[in-house]
Coordinates of C-alpha atoms in Angstrom, one line a residue:
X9 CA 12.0 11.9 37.2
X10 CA 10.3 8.4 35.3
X11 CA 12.9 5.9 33.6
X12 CA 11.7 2.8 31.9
X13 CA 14.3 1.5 33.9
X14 CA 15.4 -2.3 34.1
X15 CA 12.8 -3.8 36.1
X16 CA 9.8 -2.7 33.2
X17 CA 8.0 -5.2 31.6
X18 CA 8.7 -6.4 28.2
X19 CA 5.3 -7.4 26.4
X20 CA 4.3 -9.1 22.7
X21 CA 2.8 -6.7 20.5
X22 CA -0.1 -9.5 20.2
X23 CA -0.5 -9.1 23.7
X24 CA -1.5 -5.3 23.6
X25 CA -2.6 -4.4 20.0
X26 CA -4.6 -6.8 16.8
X27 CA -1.9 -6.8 14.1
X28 CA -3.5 -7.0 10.4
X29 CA -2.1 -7.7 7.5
X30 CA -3.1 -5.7 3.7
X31 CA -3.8 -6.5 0.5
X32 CA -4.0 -5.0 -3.2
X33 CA -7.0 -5.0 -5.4
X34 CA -7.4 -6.0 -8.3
X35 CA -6.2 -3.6 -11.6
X36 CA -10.4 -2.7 -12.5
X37 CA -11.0 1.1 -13.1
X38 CA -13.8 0.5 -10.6
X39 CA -11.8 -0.2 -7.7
X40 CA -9.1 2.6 -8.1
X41 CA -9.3 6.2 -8.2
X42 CA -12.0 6.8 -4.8
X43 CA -12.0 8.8 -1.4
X44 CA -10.1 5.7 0.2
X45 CA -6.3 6.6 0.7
X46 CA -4.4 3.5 0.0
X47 CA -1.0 3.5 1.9
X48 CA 2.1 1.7 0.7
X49 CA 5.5 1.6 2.3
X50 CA 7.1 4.8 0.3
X51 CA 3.7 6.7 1.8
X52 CA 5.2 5.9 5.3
X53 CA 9.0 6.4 4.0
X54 CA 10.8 9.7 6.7
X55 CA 7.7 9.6 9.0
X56 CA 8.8 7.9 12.0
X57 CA 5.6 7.7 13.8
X58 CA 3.8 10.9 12.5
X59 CA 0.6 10.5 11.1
X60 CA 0.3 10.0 7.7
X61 CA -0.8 12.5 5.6
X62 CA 0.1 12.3 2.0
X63 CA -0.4 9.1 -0.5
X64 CA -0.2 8.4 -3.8
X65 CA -3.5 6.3 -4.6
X66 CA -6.8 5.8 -3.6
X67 CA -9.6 3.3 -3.6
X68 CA -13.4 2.8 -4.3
X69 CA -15.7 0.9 -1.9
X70 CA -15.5 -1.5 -4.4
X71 CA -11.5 -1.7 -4.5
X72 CA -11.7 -1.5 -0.5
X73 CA -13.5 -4.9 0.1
X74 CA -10.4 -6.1 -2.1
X75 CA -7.9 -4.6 0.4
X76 CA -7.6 -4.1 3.9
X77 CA -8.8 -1.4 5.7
X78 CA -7.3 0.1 9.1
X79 CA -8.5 3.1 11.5
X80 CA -6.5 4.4 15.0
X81 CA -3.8 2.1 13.9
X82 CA 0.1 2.0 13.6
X83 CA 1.1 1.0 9.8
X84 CA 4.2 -0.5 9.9
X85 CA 6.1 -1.3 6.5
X86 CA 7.3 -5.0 6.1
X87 CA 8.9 -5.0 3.1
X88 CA 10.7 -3.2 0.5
X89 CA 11.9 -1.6 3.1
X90 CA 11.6 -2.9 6.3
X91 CA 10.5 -0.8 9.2
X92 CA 8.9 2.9 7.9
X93 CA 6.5 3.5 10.8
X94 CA 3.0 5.9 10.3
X95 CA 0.2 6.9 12.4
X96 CA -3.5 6.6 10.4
X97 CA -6.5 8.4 12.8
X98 CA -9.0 7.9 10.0
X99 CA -10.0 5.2 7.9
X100 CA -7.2 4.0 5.6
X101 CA -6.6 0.8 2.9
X102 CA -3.2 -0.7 2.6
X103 CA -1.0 -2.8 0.6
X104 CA 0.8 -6.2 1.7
X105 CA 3.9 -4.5 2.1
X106 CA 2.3 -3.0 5.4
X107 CA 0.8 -4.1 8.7
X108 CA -1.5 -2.8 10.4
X109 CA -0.8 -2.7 14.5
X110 CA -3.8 -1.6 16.4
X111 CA -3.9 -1.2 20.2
X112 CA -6.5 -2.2 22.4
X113 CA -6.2 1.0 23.6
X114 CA -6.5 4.1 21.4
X115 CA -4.1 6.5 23.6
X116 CA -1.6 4.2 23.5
X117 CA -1.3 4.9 19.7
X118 CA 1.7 7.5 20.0
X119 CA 3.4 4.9 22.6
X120 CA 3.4 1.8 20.4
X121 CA 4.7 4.0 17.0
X122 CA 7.5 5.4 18.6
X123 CA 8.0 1.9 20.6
X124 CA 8.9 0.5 16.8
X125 CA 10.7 3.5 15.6
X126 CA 13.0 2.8 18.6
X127 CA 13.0 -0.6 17.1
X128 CA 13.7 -0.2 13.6
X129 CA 17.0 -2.6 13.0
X130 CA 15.6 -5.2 15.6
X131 CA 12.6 -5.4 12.9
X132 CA 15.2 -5.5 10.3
X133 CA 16.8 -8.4 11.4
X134 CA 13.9 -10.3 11.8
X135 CA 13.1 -9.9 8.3
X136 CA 13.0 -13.2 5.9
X137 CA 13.3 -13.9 2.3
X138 CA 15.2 -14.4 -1.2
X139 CA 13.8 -11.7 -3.7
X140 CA 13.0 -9.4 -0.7
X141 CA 13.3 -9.3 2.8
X142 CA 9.9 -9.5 4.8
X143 CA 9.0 -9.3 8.3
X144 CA 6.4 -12.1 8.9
X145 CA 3.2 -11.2 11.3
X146 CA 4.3 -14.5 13.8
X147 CA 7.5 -12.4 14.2
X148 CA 5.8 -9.2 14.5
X149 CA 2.6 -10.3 17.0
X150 CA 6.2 -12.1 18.7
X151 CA 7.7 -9.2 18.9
X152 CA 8.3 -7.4 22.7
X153 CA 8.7 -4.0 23.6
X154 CA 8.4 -2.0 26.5
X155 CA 5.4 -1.6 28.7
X156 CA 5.9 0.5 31.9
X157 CA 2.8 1.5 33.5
X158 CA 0.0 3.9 31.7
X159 CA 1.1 6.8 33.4
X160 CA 4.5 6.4 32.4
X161 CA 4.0 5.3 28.8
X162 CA 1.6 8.9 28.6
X163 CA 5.2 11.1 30.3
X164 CA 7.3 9.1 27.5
X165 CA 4.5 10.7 25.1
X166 CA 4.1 13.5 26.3
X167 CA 7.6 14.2 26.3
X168 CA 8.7 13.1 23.3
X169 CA 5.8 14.5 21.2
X170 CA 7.5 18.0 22.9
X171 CA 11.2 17.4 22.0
X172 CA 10.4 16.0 18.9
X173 CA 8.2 18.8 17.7
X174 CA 11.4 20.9 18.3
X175 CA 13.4 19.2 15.9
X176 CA 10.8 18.7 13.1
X177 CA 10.6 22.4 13.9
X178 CA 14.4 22.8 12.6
X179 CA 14.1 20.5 9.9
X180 CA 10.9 22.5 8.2
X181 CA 13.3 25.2 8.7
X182 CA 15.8 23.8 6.6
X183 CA 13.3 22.1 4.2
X184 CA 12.0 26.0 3.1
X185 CA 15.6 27.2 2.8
X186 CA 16.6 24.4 0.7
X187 CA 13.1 25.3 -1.3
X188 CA 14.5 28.7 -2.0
X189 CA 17.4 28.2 -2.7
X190 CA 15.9 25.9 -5.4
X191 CA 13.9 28.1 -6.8
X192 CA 16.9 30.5 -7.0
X193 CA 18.9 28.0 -9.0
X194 CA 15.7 27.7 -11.3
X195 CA 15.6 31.4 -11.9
X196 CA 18.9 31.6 -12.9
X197 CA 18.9 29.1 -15.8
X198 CA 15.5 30.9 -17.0
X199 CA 17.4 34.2 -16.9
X200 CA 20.1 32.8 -18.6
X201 CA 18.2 30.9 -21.6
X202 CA 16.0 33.4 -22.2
X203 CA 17.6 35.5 -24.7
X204 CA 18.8 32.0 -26.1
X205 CA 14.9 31.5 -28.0
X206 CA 15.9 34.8 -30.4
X207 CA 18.5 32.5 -32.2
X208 CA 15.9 30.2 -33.4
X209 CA 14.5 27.1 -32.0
X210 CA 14.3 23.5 -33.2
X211 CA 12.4 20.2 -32.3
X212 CA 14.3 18.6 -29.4
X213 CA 14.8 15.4 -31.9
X214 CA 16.3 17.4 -34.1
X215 CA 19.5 17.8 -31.5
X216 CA 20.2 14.1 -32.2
X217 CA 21.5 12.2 -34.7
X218 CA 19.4 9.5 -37.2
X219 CA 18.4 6.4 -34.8
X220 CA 19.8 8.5 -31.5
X221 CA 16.7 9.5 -30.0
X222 CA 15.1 6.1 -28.4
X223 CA 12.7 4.6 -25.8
X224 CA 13.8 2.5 -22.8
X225 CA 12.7 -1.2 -23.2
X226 CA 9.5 -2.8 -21.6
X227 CA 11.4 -5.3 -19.2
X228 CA 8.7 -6.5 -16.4
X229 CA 9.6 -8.2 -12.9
X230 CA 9.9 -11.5 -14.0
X231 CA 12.7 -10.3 -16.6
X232 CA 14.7 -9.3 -14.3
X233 CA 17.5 -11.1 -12.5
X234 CA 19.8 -9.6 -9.5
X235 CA 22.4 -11.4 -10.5
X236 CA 22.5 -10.2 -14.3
X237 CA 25.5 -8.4 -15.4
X238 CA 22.9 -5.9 -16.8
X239 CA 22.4 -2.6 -15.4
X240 CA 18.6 -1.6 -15.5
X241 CA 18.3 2.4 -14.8
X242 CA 14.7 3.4 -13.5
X243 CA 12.6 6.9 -13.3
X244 CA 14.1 6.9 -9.7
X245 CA 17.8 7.5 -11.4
X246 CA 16.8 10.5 -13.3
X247 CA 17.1 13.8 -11.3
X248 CA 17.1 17.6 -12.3
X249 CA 20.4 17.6 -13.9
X250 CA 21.6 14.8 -11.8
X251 CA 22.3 11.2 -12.4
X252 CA 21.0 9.6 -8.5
X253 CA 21.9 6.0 -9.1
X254 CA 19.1 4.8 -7.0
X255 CA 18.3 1.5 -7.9
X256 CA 20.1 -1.7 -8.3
X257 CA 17.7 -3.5 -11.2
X258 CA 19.7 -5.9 -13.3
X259 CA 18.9 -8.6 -16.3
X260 CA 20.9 -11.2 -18.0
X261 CA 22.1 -11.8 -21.8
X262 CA 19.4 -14.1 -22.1
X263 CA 16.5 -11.5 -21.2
X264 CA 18.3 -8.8 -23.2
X265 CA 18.4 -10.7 -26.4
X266 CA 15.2 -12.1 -25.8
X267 CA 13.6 -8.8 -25.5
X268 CA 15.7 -7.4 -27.7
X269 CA 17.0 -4.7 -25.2
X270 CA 19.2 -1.6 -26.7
X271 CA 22.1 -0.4 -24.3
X272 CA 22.7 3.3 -23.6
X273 CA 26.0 4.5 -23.4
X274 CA 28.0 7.1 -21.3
X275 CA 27.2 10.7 -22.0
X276 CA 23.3 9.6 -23.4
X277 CA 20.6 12.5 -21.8
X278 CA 17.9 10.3 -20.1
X279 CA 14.6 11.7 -20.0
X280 CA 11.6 10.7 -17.7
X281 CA 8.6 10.4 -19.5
X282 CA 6.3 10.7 -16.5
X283 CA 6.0 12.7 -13.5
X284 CA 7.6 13.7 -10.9
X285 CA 8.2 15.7 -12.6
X286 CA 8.0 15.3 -16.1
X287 CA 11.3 15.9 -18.5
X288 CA 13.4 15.9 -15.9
X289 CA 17.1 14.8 -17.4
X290 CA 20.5 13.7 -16.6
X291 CA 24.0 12.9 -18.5
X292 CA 24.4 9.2 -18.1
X293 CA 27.8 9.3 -16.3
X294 CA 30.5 6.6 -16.8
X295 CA 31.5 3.9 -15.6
X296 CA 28.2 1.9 -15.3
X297 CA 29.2 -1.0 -17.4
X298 CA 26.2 -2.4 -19.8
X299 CA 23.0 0.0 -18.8
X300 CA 19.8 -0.1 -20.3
X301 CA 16.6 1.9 -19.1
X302 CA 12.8 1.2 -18.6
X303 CA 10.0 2.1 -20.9
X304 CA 9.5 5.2 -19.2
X305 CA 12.8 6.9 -19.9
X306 CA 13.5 8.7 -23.3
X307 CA 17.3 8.4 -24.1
X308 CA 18.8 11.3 -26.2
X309 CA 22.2 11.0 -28.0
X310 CA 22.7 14.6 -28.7
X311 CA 24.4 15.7 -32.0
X312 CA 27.9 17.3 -30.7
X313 CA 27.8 19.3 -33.9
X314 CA 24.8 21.0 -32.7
X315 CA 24.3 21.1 -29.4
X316 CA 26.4 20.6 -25.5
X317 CA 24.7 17.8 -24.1
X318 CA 25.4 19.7 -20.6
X319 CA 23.5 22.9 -22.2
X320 CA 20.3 20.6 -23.4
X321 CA 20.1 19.3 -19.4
X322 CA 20.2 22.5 -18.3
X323 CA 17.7 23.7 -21.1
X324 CA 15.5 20.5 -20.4
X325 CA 15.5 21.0 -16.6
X326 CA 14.7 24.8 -16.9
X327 CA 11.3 26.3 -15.9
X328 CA 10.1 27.3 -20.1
X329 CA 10.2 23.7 -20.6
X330 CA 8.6 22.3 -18.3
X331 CA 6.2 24.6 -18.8
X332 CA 5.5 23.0 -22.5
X333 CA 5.1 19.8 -21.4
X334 CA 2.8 20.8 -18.2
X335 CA 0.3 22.0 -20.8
X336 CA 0.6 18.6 -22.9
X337 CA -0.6 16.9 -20.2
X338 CA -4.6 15.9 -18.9
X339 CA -6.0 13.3 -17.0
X340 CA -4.3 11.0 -14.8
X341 CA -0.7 12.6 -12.8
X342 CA 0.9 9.6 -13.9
X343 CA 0.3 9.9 -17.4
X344 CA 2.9 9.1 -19.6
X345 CA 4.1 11.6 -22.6
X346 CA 4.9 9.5 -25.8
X347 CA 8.6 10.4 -27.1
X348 CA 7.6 11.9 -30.6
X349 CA 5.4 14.5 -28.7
X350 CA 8.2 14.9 -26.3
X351 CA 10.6 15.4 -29.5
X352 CA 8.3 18.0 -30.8
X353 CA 8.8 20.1 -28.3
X354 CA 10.9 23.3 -29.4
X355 CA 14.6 24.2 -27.9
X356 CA 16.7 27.2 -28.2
X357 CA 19.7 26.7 -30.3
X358 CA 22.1 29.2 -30.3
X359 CA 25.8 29.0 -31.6
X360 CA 27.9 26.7 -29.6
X361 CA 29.9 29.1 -28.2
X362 CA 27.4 30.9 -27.1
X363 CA 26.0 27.5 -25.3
X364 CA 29.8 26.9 -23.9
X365 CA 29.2 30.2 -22.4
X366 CA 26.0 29.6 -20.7
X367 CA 27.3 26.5 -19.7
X368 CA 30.2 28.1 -17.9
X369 CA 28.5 30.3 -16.1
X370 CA 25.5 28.5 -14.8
X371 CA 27.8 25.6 -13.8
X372 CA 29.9 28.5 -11.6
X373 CA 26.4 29.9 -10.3
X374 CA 24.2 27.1 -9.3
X375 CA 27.1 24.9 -8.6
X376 CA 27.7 27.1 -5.4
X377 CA 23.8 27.0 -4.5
X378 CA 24.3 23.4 -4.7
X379 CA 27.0 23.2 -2.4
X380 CA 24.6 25.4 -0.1
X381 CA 21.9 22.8 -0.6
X382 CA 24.5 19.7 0.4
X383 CA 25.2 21.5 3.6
X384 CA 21.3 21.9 4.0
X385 CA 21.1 17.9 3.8
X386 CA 23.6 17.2 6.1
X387 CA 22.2 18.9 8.9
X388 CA 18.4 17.9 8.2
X389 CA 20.3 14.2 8.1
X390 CA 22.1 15.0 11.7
X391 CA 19.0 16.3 13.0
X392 CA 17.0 12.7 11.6
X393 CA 19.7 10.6 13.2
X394 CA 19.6 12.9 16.7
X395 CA 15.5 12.2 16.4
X396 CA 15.5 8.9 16.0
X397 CA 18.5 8.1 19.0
X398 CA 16.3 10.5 21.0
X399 CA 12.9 8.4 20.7
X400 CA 15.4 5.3 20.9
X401 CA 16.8 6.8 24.2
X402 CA 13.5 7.4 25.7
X403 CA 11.8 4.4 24.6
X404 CA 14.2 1.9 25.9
X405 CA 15.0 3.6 29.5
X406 CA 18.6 5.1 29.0
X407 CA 17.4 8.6 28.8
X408 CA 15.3 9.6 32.3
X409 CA 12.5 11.6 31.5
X410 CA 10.6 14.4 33.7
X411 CA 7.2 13.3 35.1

């Protein structure tokens, strides 16, 4: 049996590894859009020291010189949050909200990125700032962690990587269950509007009244203020059928007069006008106090009269639809659908009480695969924590290990 054990070294990271920092290129066409991956912290976000695999943009050769660029590194994020850990084994760019750790020694790769992951909320509480909390490289290249021998840092690996693989195991389990179980819900509200279309169909901004369908405002960074009184919702709010109440943007009177802002309201449909994925809508719940919404978000009063606003989420959320505004789009993924071709898009509209119905039912249906789902969650979040107290365990000596 190996243990870290109380007589192992402690080490700066400066001492073992060349700690980088990134940058972001210029907005030019010409540097975006290339065979470069360009990580950002929410491309490290759930990894804890697996190797990065997925990312949202890329970069020329040209955009690259403008950046930093990184290969057989650990990426650590510094900001926005703190503390996401990645492995890159190929050549990478990446942001300023990122740090690149490299070690002097290549195999020690695996050791240093789950040396951090153990080290998560001692990052965090070395992170500085006002707008933003940021961990600075002196802190980072300051930093110590653990440093037994070579042959014991490769058993830590090697076991780790084994026990580890176990668990991510579980949770892929869980992550396809939870996928089926979506697609279940889904096929249920498609069965269940189907027959809906033979009543006659209408323009989605014909289910509001005169002035009630609306854009979000275009309110940039330096608009905002954390300490307004203003609620600003974002595309990260809006789920399938769910309100997520993700972010915490706010502005003040001043900006909202200035910009001439228009408040939503309590039992508004919000819809995202870009991906991921596109249309997705929620019921703005209550209890929000004064809420507005970016550019990006459609808001929809419905028309009681006419239509449930729960039945036009569902409708909105269902697989026909999305399957109209799949074909509007071309070009860029992030491409932005303008709301009068979003309000030309047709919607069933049967009597009401046939949409009470409908309501009634898929509420009873999906609200039990939902509960199903929640269950899902909380063991794939036991099975994150039990990881990351494992690695922490390990890492720090107060779990032996077998050689």
């Amino acid at each position: 049996m190996m243990s870290t054990g109380s007589t192992t070294p402690f080490v700066p990271l400066k001492f073992i590894a060349e700690i980088v920092s990134g940058g972001t290129p210029k907005a030019d066409s010409d540097n975006w859009n290339g065979d470069i991956p360009f990580i950002t912290p929410p491309d490290l976000n759930g990894l804890d020291g697996d190797v990065v695999s997925r990312w949202e943009r890329t970069l020329t050769d040209n955009g690259a010189s403008g950046s930093s660029i990184t290969n057989d590194a650990v990426l650590l994020s510094c900001r926005a949050p703190i503390g996401h850990v990645g492995v890159v084994t190929s050549e990478v760019a990446f942001n300023q909200g990122c740090k690149s750790i490299v070690p002097q020694n290549a195999d020690d790769l695996a050791y240093v990125a789950y040396c951090l992951v153990a080290s998560r909320r001692a990052l965090q509480a070395l992170g500085r700032g006002t707008t933003f909390m940021e961990l600075s490289t002196t802190e980072l290249s300051n930093f110590l962690i653990p440093w037994p021998a070579s042959e014991d840092r490769c058993i830590i690996v090697r076991y780790l990587d084994r026990e580890t693989a176990e668990i991510d195991a579980m949770l892929a389990k869980l992550d396809e269950l939870a996928r089926n179980l979506e697609q279940r819900s889904s096929i249920v509200v498609a069965n269940e509007l189907k027959s809906h279309y033979l009543h006659g169909t209408i323009p989605l901004a014909f289910s509001s009244g005169a002035d009630n369908f609306f854009d979000g405002d275009w309110v940039e960074s330096k608009d905002q203020d954390p300490d307004g009184d203003i609620r600003l919702l974002q595309l990260a709010d809006i789920g399938d059928g769910t309100f997520l109440d993700k972010s915490n943007r706010r502005i003040n009177q001043e900006a909202f007069e200035r910009l001439r802002c228009r408040e939503v309201q309590a039992g508004d449909i919000l819809i995202a006008r870009m991906p991921h994925p596109l249309g997705r809508a929620c019921i703005l719940p209550t209890g929000l106090g004064r809420t507005i919404t970016v550019v990006d978000v459609a808001v929809l009063r419905p028309d009681p009269n006419r239509i449930i606003p729960k039945y036009l989420v569902y409708v909105l959320n269902s697989i026909s639809f999305r399957a109209q505004l799949d074909s509007l789009q071309s070009g860029s993924t992030r491409q932005r659908i303008s709301r009068s071709r979003l309000g030309q898009q047709r919607i069933p509209m049967p009597p009401v009480a046939l949409q009470r119905a409908a309501v009634s039912h898929l509420d009873e249906v999906t609200g039990k695969i939902d509960a199903m789902l929640a269950t899902i969650h909380q063991l794939k979040a036991l099975l994150v924590e039990r990881r990351a107290a494992l690695i922490t365990d390990v890492v720090t000596g107060r779990k032996k290990v077998p050689a």
